Short mmCIF file of C-alpha atoms in Angstrom, two decimals:
data_model
loop_
_atom_site.label_atom_id
_atom_site.label_comp_id
_atom_site.label_asym_id
_atom_site.label_seq_id
_atom_site.Cartn_x
_atom_site.Cartn_y
_atom_site.Cartn_z
CA UNK A 1 -13.64 14.45 3.31
CA UNK A 2 -12.75 15.16 -0.26
CA UNK A 3 -11.65 14.21 -3.37
CA UNK A 4 -9.23 16.19 -5.15
CA UNK A 5 -8.24 16.01 -7.92
CA UNK A 6 -3.88 16.75 -10.43
CA UNK A 7 -3.90 17.48 -13.31
CA UNK A 8 -0.74 15.64 -15.33
CA UNK A 9 2.82 17.31 -16.07
CA UNK A 10 3.69 18.24 -19.42
CA UNK A 11 7.35 15.75 -18.34
CA UNK A 12 5.45 12.30 -16.99
CA UNK A 13 3.04 12.87 -19.68
CA UNK A 14 6.44 12.45 -22.28
CA UNK A 15 7.96 9.71 -19.49
CA UNK A 16 4.62 7.99 -19.52
CA UNK A 17 4.40 7.27 -23.50
CA UNK A 18 7.97 6.42 -22.62
CA UNK A 19 7.05 3.75 -20.30
CA UNK A 20 3.60 2.74 -21.81
CA UNK A 21 6.13 1.82 -25.02
CA UNK A 22 8.36 -0.23 -22.86
CA UNK A 23 5.98 -2.16 -21.00
CA UNK A 24 4.40 -3.40 -24.28
CA UNK A 25 8.14 -5.20 -25.37
CA UNK A 26 7.93 -7.19 -22.18
CA UNK A 27 5.71 -9.81 -20.65
CA UNK A 28 3.75 -9.81 -18.03
CA UNK A 29 4.02 -9.60 -14.53
CA UNK A 30 3.56 -12.58 -13.37
CA UNK A 31 1.99 -12.60 -9.38
CA UNK A 32 2.48 -15.92 -8.64
CA UNK A 33 6.08 -17.48 -6.41
CA UNK A 34 7.69 -17.25 -10.00
CA UNK A 35 7.70 -13.94 -9.74
CA UNK A 36 8.91 -12.74 -7.20
CA UNK A 37 12.85 -12.37 -7.32
CA UNK A 38 11.80 -10.40 -10.75
CA UNK A 39 9.68 -8.02 -8.11
CA UNK A 40 12.10 -7.72 -5.65
CA UNK A 41 14.86 -6.77 -7.96
CA UNK A 42 12.18 -3.99 -9.54
CA UNK A 43 10.46 -2.89 -5.97
CA UNK A 44 14.20 -2.97 -4.80
CA UNK A 45 15.71 -0.66 -6.99
CA UNK A 46 14.19 2.83 -5.70
CA UNK A 47 17.30 4.68 -4.27
CA UNK A 48 16.89 5.10 -0.50
CA UNK A 49 16.76 8.36 1.18
CA UNK A 50 18.74 10.53 2.57
CA UNK A 51 19.34 10.51 5.99
CA UNK A 52 17.68 6.80 6.85
CA UNK A 53 19.24 3.85 8.02
CA UNK A 54 18.26 0.89 8.33
CA UNK A 55 18.22 -1.70 11.11
CA UNK A 56 16.90 -5.68 10.36
CA UNK A 57 14.68 -6.80 13.54
CA UNK A 58 12.26 -8.67 14.58
CA UNK A 59 8.61 -7.89 15.85
CA UNK A 60 5.76 -10.34 17.82
CA UNK A 61 7.51 -13.28 15.74
CA UNK A 62 7.63 -11.49 12.80
CA UNK A 63 10.54 -10.33 10.03
CA UNK A 64 10.91 -7.05 9.07
CA UNK A 65 13.18 -3.82 8.53
CA UNK A 66 13.37 -0.49 10.34
CA UNK A 67 13.97 2.05 8.28
CA UNK A 68 14.66 5.49 10.82
CA UNK A 69 15.15 8.18 9.15
CA UNK A 70 17.89 11.15 11.41
CA UNK A 71 14.86 13.24 11.55
CA UNK A 72 11.92 11.43 14.45
CA UNK A 73 9.18 12.43 15.88
CA UNK A 74 9.56 10.36 19.20
CA UNK A 75 6.77 8.66 20.89
CA UNK A 76 5.87 7.63 17.10
CA UNK A 77 6.19 4.57 14.12
CA UNK A 78 4.03 4.01 11.14
CA UNK A 79 3.95 0.83 9.67
CA UNK A 80 4.81 0.25 6.10
CA UNK A 81 2.33 -3.04 5.05
CA UNK A 82 4.55 -3.80 1.11
CA UNK A 83 1.97 -4.88 -1.80
CA UNK A 84 2.76 -7.52 -4.02
CA UNK A 85 -0.81 -8.53 -5.18
CA UNK A 86 -0.48 -10.68 -1.64
CA UNK A 87 1.71 -13.20 -3.53
CA UNK A 88 5.29 -11.58 -3.99
CA UNK A 89 7.00 -8.63 -2.44
CA UNK A 90 10.08 -9.12 0.73
CA UNK A 91 10.76 -6.10 3.74
CA UNK A 92 14.66 -5.86 2.40
CA UNK A 93 13.30 -4.86 -1.01
CA UNK A 94 10.43 -2.86 0.20
CA UNK A 95 12.75 -0.78 2.37
CA UNK A 96 13.52 1.23 0.23
CA UNK A 97 10.57 2.81 -0.57
CA UNK A 98 9.27 2.96 2.95
CA UNK A 99 12.57 4.64 3.90
CA UNK A 100 11.14 7.72 1.62
CA UNK A 101 7.47 7.81 2.85
CA UNK A 102 10.00 7.94 6.75
CA UNK A 103 11.60 10.47 5.98
CA UNK A 104 8.67 12.73 5.12
CA UNK A 105 6.89 11.71 7.87
CA UNK A 106 9.64 12.25 10.67
CA UNK A 107 8.77 8.73 12.19
CA UNK A 108 10.85 5.80 12.55
CA UNK A 109 9.07 2.55 9.57
CA UNK A 110 8.60 -0.59 10.51
CA UNK A 111 7.83 -2.84 6.92
CA UNK A 112 7.26 -6.50 8.06
CA UNK A 113 7.77 -9.25 5.98
CA UNK A 114 4.24 -10.86 6.23
CA UNK A 115 3.13 -14.20 5.55
CA UNK A 116 2.42 -14.86 1.46
CA UNK A 117 0.08 -16.72 -0.52
CA UNK A 118 0.20 -18.96 -1.48
CA UNK A 119 2.03 -21.35 1.16
CA UNK A 120 -0.03 -19.01 3.89
CA UNK A 121 -3.25 -18.23 2.03
CA UNK A 122 -6.04 -16.44 3.93
CA UNK A 123 -5.81 -14.86 6.83
CA UNK A 124 -1.76 -15.58 7.46
CA UNK A 125 -1.00 -11.29 6.34
CA UNK A 126 -4.11 -10.08 8.52
CA UNK A 127 -2.85 -12.39 11.33
CA UNK A 128 1.18 -11.05 11.20
CA UNK A 129 0.13 -7.16 10.47
CA UNK A 130 -2.21 -7.98 14.34
CA UNK A 131 0.81 -9.51 16.02
CA UNK A 132 3.56 -6.75 15.15
CA UNK A 133 0.62 -3.24 16.09
CA UNK A 134 0.30 -4.80 18.73
CA UNK A 135 3.98 -5.21 19.55
CA UNK A 136 4.89 -1.75 18.64
CA UNK A 137 2.19 -0.54 20.74
CA UNK A 138 3.76 -3.00 23.73
CA UNK A 139 7.35 -1.44 22.88
CA UNK A 140 5.01 2.20 23.81
CA UNK A 141 4.55 3.48 20.52
CA UNK A 142 1.93 6.28 21.22
CA UNK A 143 1.21 6.69 17.93
CA UNK A 144 0.42 5.05 15.26
CA UNK A 145 -0.17 5.03 11.19
CA UNK A 146 -0.51 2.53 8.90
CA UNK A 147 0.15 2.73 5.41
CA UNK A 148 0.19 0.70 2.50
CA UNK A 149 0.47 -0.07 -1.54
CA UNK A 150 -1.81 -2.11 -4.04
CA UNK A 151 -2.05 -5.56 -1.79
CA UNK A 152 -0.82 -3.46 1.59
CA UNK A 153 -3.33 -1.16 1.01
CA UNK A 154 -6.49 -3.33 0.35
CA UNK A 155 -4.93 -4.92 3.98
CA UNK A 156 -4.30 -1.56 5.61
CA UNK A 157 -7.92 -1.02 5.31
CA UNK A 158 -8.96 -3.81 6.42
CA UNK A 159 -6.60 -3.91 9.73
CA UNK A 160 -8.71 -0.09 10.44
CA UNK A 161 -11.90 -1.96 10.48
CA UNK A 162 -10.96 -4.13 12.95
CA UNK A 163 -9.28 -1.48 15.40
CA UNK A 164 -13.58 -0.64 15.13
CA UNK A 165 -14.16 -2.18 19.64
CA UNK A 166 -17.41 -3.76 17.52
CA UNK A 167 -14.54 -5.63 15.55
CA UNK A 168 -11.52 -6.64 17.65
CA UNK A 169 -11.64 -4.08 20.85
CA UNK A 170 -8.01 -6.35 21.55
CA UNK A 171 -6.08 -4.58 18.69
CA UNK A 172 -4.73 -0.72 19.92
CA UNK A 173 -5.96 1.97 17.74
CA UNK A 174 -4.84 3.34 14.61
CA UNK A 175 -4.51 6.61 14.32
CA UNK A 176 -3.85 7.42 10.38
CA UNK A 177 -3.83 5.52 7.53
CA UNK A 178 -2.25 6.84 4.07
CA UNK A 179 -3.47 3.62 1.17
CA UNK A 180 -0.88 3.61 -2.04
CA UNK A 181 -3.55 1.91 -5.05
CA UNK A 182 -5.14 0.11 -3.10
CA UNK A 183 -6.85 -3.33 -3.70
CA UNK A 184 -9.78 -3.35 -1.97
CA UNK A 185 -12.42 -5.42 -3.86
CA UNK A 186 -10.94 -9.09 -4.61
CA UNK A 187 -14.31 -10.15 -6.07
CA UNK A 188 -13.05 -7.65 -8.95
CA UNK A 189 -16.54 -6.29 -9.66
CA UNK A 190 -15.81 -2.51 -9.78
CA UNK A 191 -16.97 -1.37 -13.62
CA UNK A 192 -13.39 -0.20 -13.76
CA UNK A 193 -11.74 -3.31 -14.38
CA UNK A 194 -12.98 -3.14 -17.53
CA UNK A 195 -13.14 0.14 -19.03
CA UNK A 196 -9.74 1.06 -17.54
CA UNK A 197 -8.26 -2.91 -19.37
CA UNK A 198 -7.10 -0.51 -22.00
CA UNK A 199 -5.67 1.70 -20.30
CA UNK A 200 -3.19 -0.07 -17.58
CA UNK A 201 -0.57 -1.50 -18.39
CA UNK A 202 1.10 -3.04 -16.24
CA UNK A 203 -2.39 -5.25 -14.30
CA UNK A 204 -5.17 -7.20 -16.01
CA UNK A 205 -8.09 -9.30 -14.38
CA UNK A 206 -7.35 -12.05 -14.92
CA UNK A 207 -3.84 -11.38 -13.45
CA UNK A 208 -5.76 -10.33 -10.48
CA UNK A 209 -8.12 -13.25 -10.51
CA UNK A 210 -5.29 -15.57 -10.07
CA UNK A 211 -3.57 -13.45 -6.92
CA UNK A 212 -6.60 -13.16 -5.66
CA UNK A 213 -8.15 -17.35 -5.70
CA UNK A 214 -4.12 -17.55 -3.98
CA UNK A 215 -4.74 -15.46 -1.36
CA UNK A 216 -8.50 -16.02 -0.66
CA UNK A 217 -7.73 -20.12 -0.46
CA UNK A 218 -10.31 -21.85 1.02
CA UNK A 219 -12.67 -18.56 1.24
CA UNK A 220 -15.93 -18.48 -1.02
CA UNK A 221 -16.87 -15.42 -0.57
CA UNK A 222 -14.38 -12.49 -1.87
CA UNK A 223 -16.55 -9.30 -0.31
CA UNK A 224 -15.71 -10.90 2.80
CA UNK A 225 -14.63 -7.95 4.65
CA UNK A 226 -11.57 -9.50 5.41
CA UNK A 227 -10.53 -10.11 2.62
CA UNK A 228 -12.20 -6.58 0.49
CA UNK A 229 -11.99 -3.86 2.96
CA UNK A 230 -14.63 -1.39 0.62
CA UNK A 231 -17.56 -3.85 0.88
CA UNK A 232 -17.17 -3.17 5.07
CA UNK A 233 -18.07 -0.05 8.11
CA UNK A 234 -16.04 2.88 7.26
CA UNK A 235 -18.21 5.20 9.31
CA UNK A 236 -15.58 5.26 11.98
CA UNK A 237 -12.59 5.51 10.05
CA UNK A 238 -9.24 7.55 10.94
CA UNK A 239 -7.13 10.39 9.27
CA UNK A 240 -7.14 8.81 6.12
CA UNK A 241 -5.38 9.49 2.35
CA UNK A 242 -5.60 7.89 -0.51
CA UNK A 243 -3.27 8.39 -3.91
CA UNK A 244 -4.68 6.68 -6.98
CA UNK A 245 -3.87 7.17 -10.98
CA UNK A 246 -6.48 7.18 -13.81
CA UNK A 247 -5.33 4.65 -15.66
CA UNK A 248 -5.50 1.89 -13.64
CA UNK A 249 -7.61 -0.33 -13.32
CA UNK A 250 -7.69 -0.52 -9.45
CA UNK A 251 -8.74 3.10 -9.45
CA UNK A 252 -12.68 2.14 -8.76
CA UNK A 253 -11.11 0.90 -5.43
CA UNK A 254 -9.91 3.34 -4.25
CA UNK A 255 -12.89 6.32 -5.47
CA UNK A 256 -14.71 3.75 -2.44
CA UNK A 257 -14.03 5.95 0.06
CA UNK A 258 -14.67 8.89 -0.87
CA UNK A 259 -16.64 10.76 1.25
CA UNK A 260 -14.48 8.96 4.24
CA UNK A 261 -11.06 10.10 3.32
CA UNK A 262 -8.40 12.70 1.41
CA UNK A 263 -8.86 11.01 -2.09
CA UNK A 264 -5.75 12.10 -4.57
CA UNK A 265 -6.85 11.06 -8.53
CA UNK A 266 -3.41 11.39 -10.59
CA UNK A 267 -4.52 12.18 -13.66
CA UNK A 268 -2.15 9.99 -16.39
CA UNK A 269 -1.04 7.56 -13.24
CA UNK A 270 -0.91 3.52 -12.97
CA UNK A 271 -0.62 1.90 -10.01
CA UNK A 272 1.51 2.84 -7.11
CA UNK A 273 3.00 5.70 -9.14
CA UNK A 274 4.72 7.10 -5.93
CA UNK A 275 7.59 4.14 -6.78
CA UNK A 276 8.56 5.97 -9.83
CA UNK A 277 10.33 8.78 -7.80
CA UNK A 278 13.39 8.73 -10.34
CA UNK A 279 11.01 9.29 -13.16
CA UNK A 280 8.16 11.52 -12.21
CA UNK A 281 7.23 14.07 -11.91
CA UNK A 282 3.67 13.87 -9.47
CA UNK A 283 5.66 10.67 -7.45
CA UNK A 284 7.42 12.75 -4.86
CA UNK A 285 4.87 14.82 -5.35
CA UNK A 286 2.77 12.34 -3.69
CA UNK A 287 4.98 11.52 -1.05
CA UNK A 288 5.46 15.07 -0.18
CA UNK A 289 1.59 15.55 1.10
CA UNK A 290 1.07 11.27 2.15
CA UNK A 291 4.66 12.53 4.23
CA UNK A 292 2.71 15.89 6.04
CA UNK A 293 -0.71 14.31 6.45
CA UNK A 294 1.31 11.26 8.05
CA UNK A 295 3.54 13.97 10.89
CA UNK A 296 0.61 16.18 10.99
CA UNK A 297 -1.66 13.09 11.81
CA UNK A 298 1.17 11.59 14.19
CA UNK A 299 1.88 15.25 16.39
CA UNK A 300 -0.90 15.45 17.40
CA UNK A 301 -0.67 13.34 20.44
CA UNK A 302 2.74 14.43 21.02
#
């Protein structure tokens, strides 16, 4: 696969400058249960995509929301794994953002409320996601794509490794993956964690260290592939697309997949920038690229 670099547009340069100035005046994001209400309000402010209906549902005992675009391919579905450092986020708040990917991909999309840390540390989130995957297949869905952002992107890439018959043969095959700013190394060992601290206005090593500890629970080795998929098997990845910004400390977590994924690197962009659909030119472009990729891959078996 390949790396594709995207330049920073003049309009986005101005927007990002204004955003950085604003963030300097704001308190640091809290990646513990105390930050859940604020985080849901932030991500829930993304406008809903036109022509997408929502339906609250439960799959295999896991609650969540369906995003159902008017124009959709039959027999395919997307599982959207939300971000929030394993401690924040909800299906209700993320359904708005997920609706844009659902519409762009032309596929019904389920956003699960997987178990959050610290109340439910590892492996609870993965257990819920495995259950939903099996449940989707049981409904007759022929092809499944998995999309995730931040911690959800890491969970998506961890689940892909588990679908390898040599790891866990009982899981259904995942046909394609899209990861947005995935967090793939909970050990925080990548050089970029330190090198890009000044460039990243959203995340710090201290924040991520706290979240990693809450999620890992009793696990001592944070390089275990289930926790940090960048240390796992990558040879049998399905078609995979990754988006990441140059100004985020998790850049190296995404670049770890160069060679097995189509990695899009966006100059000047910060963590999960595609969610800024109302303000950044790069955001709808990344969504369009992701949607076209998912639509093509999921349509192969239709």
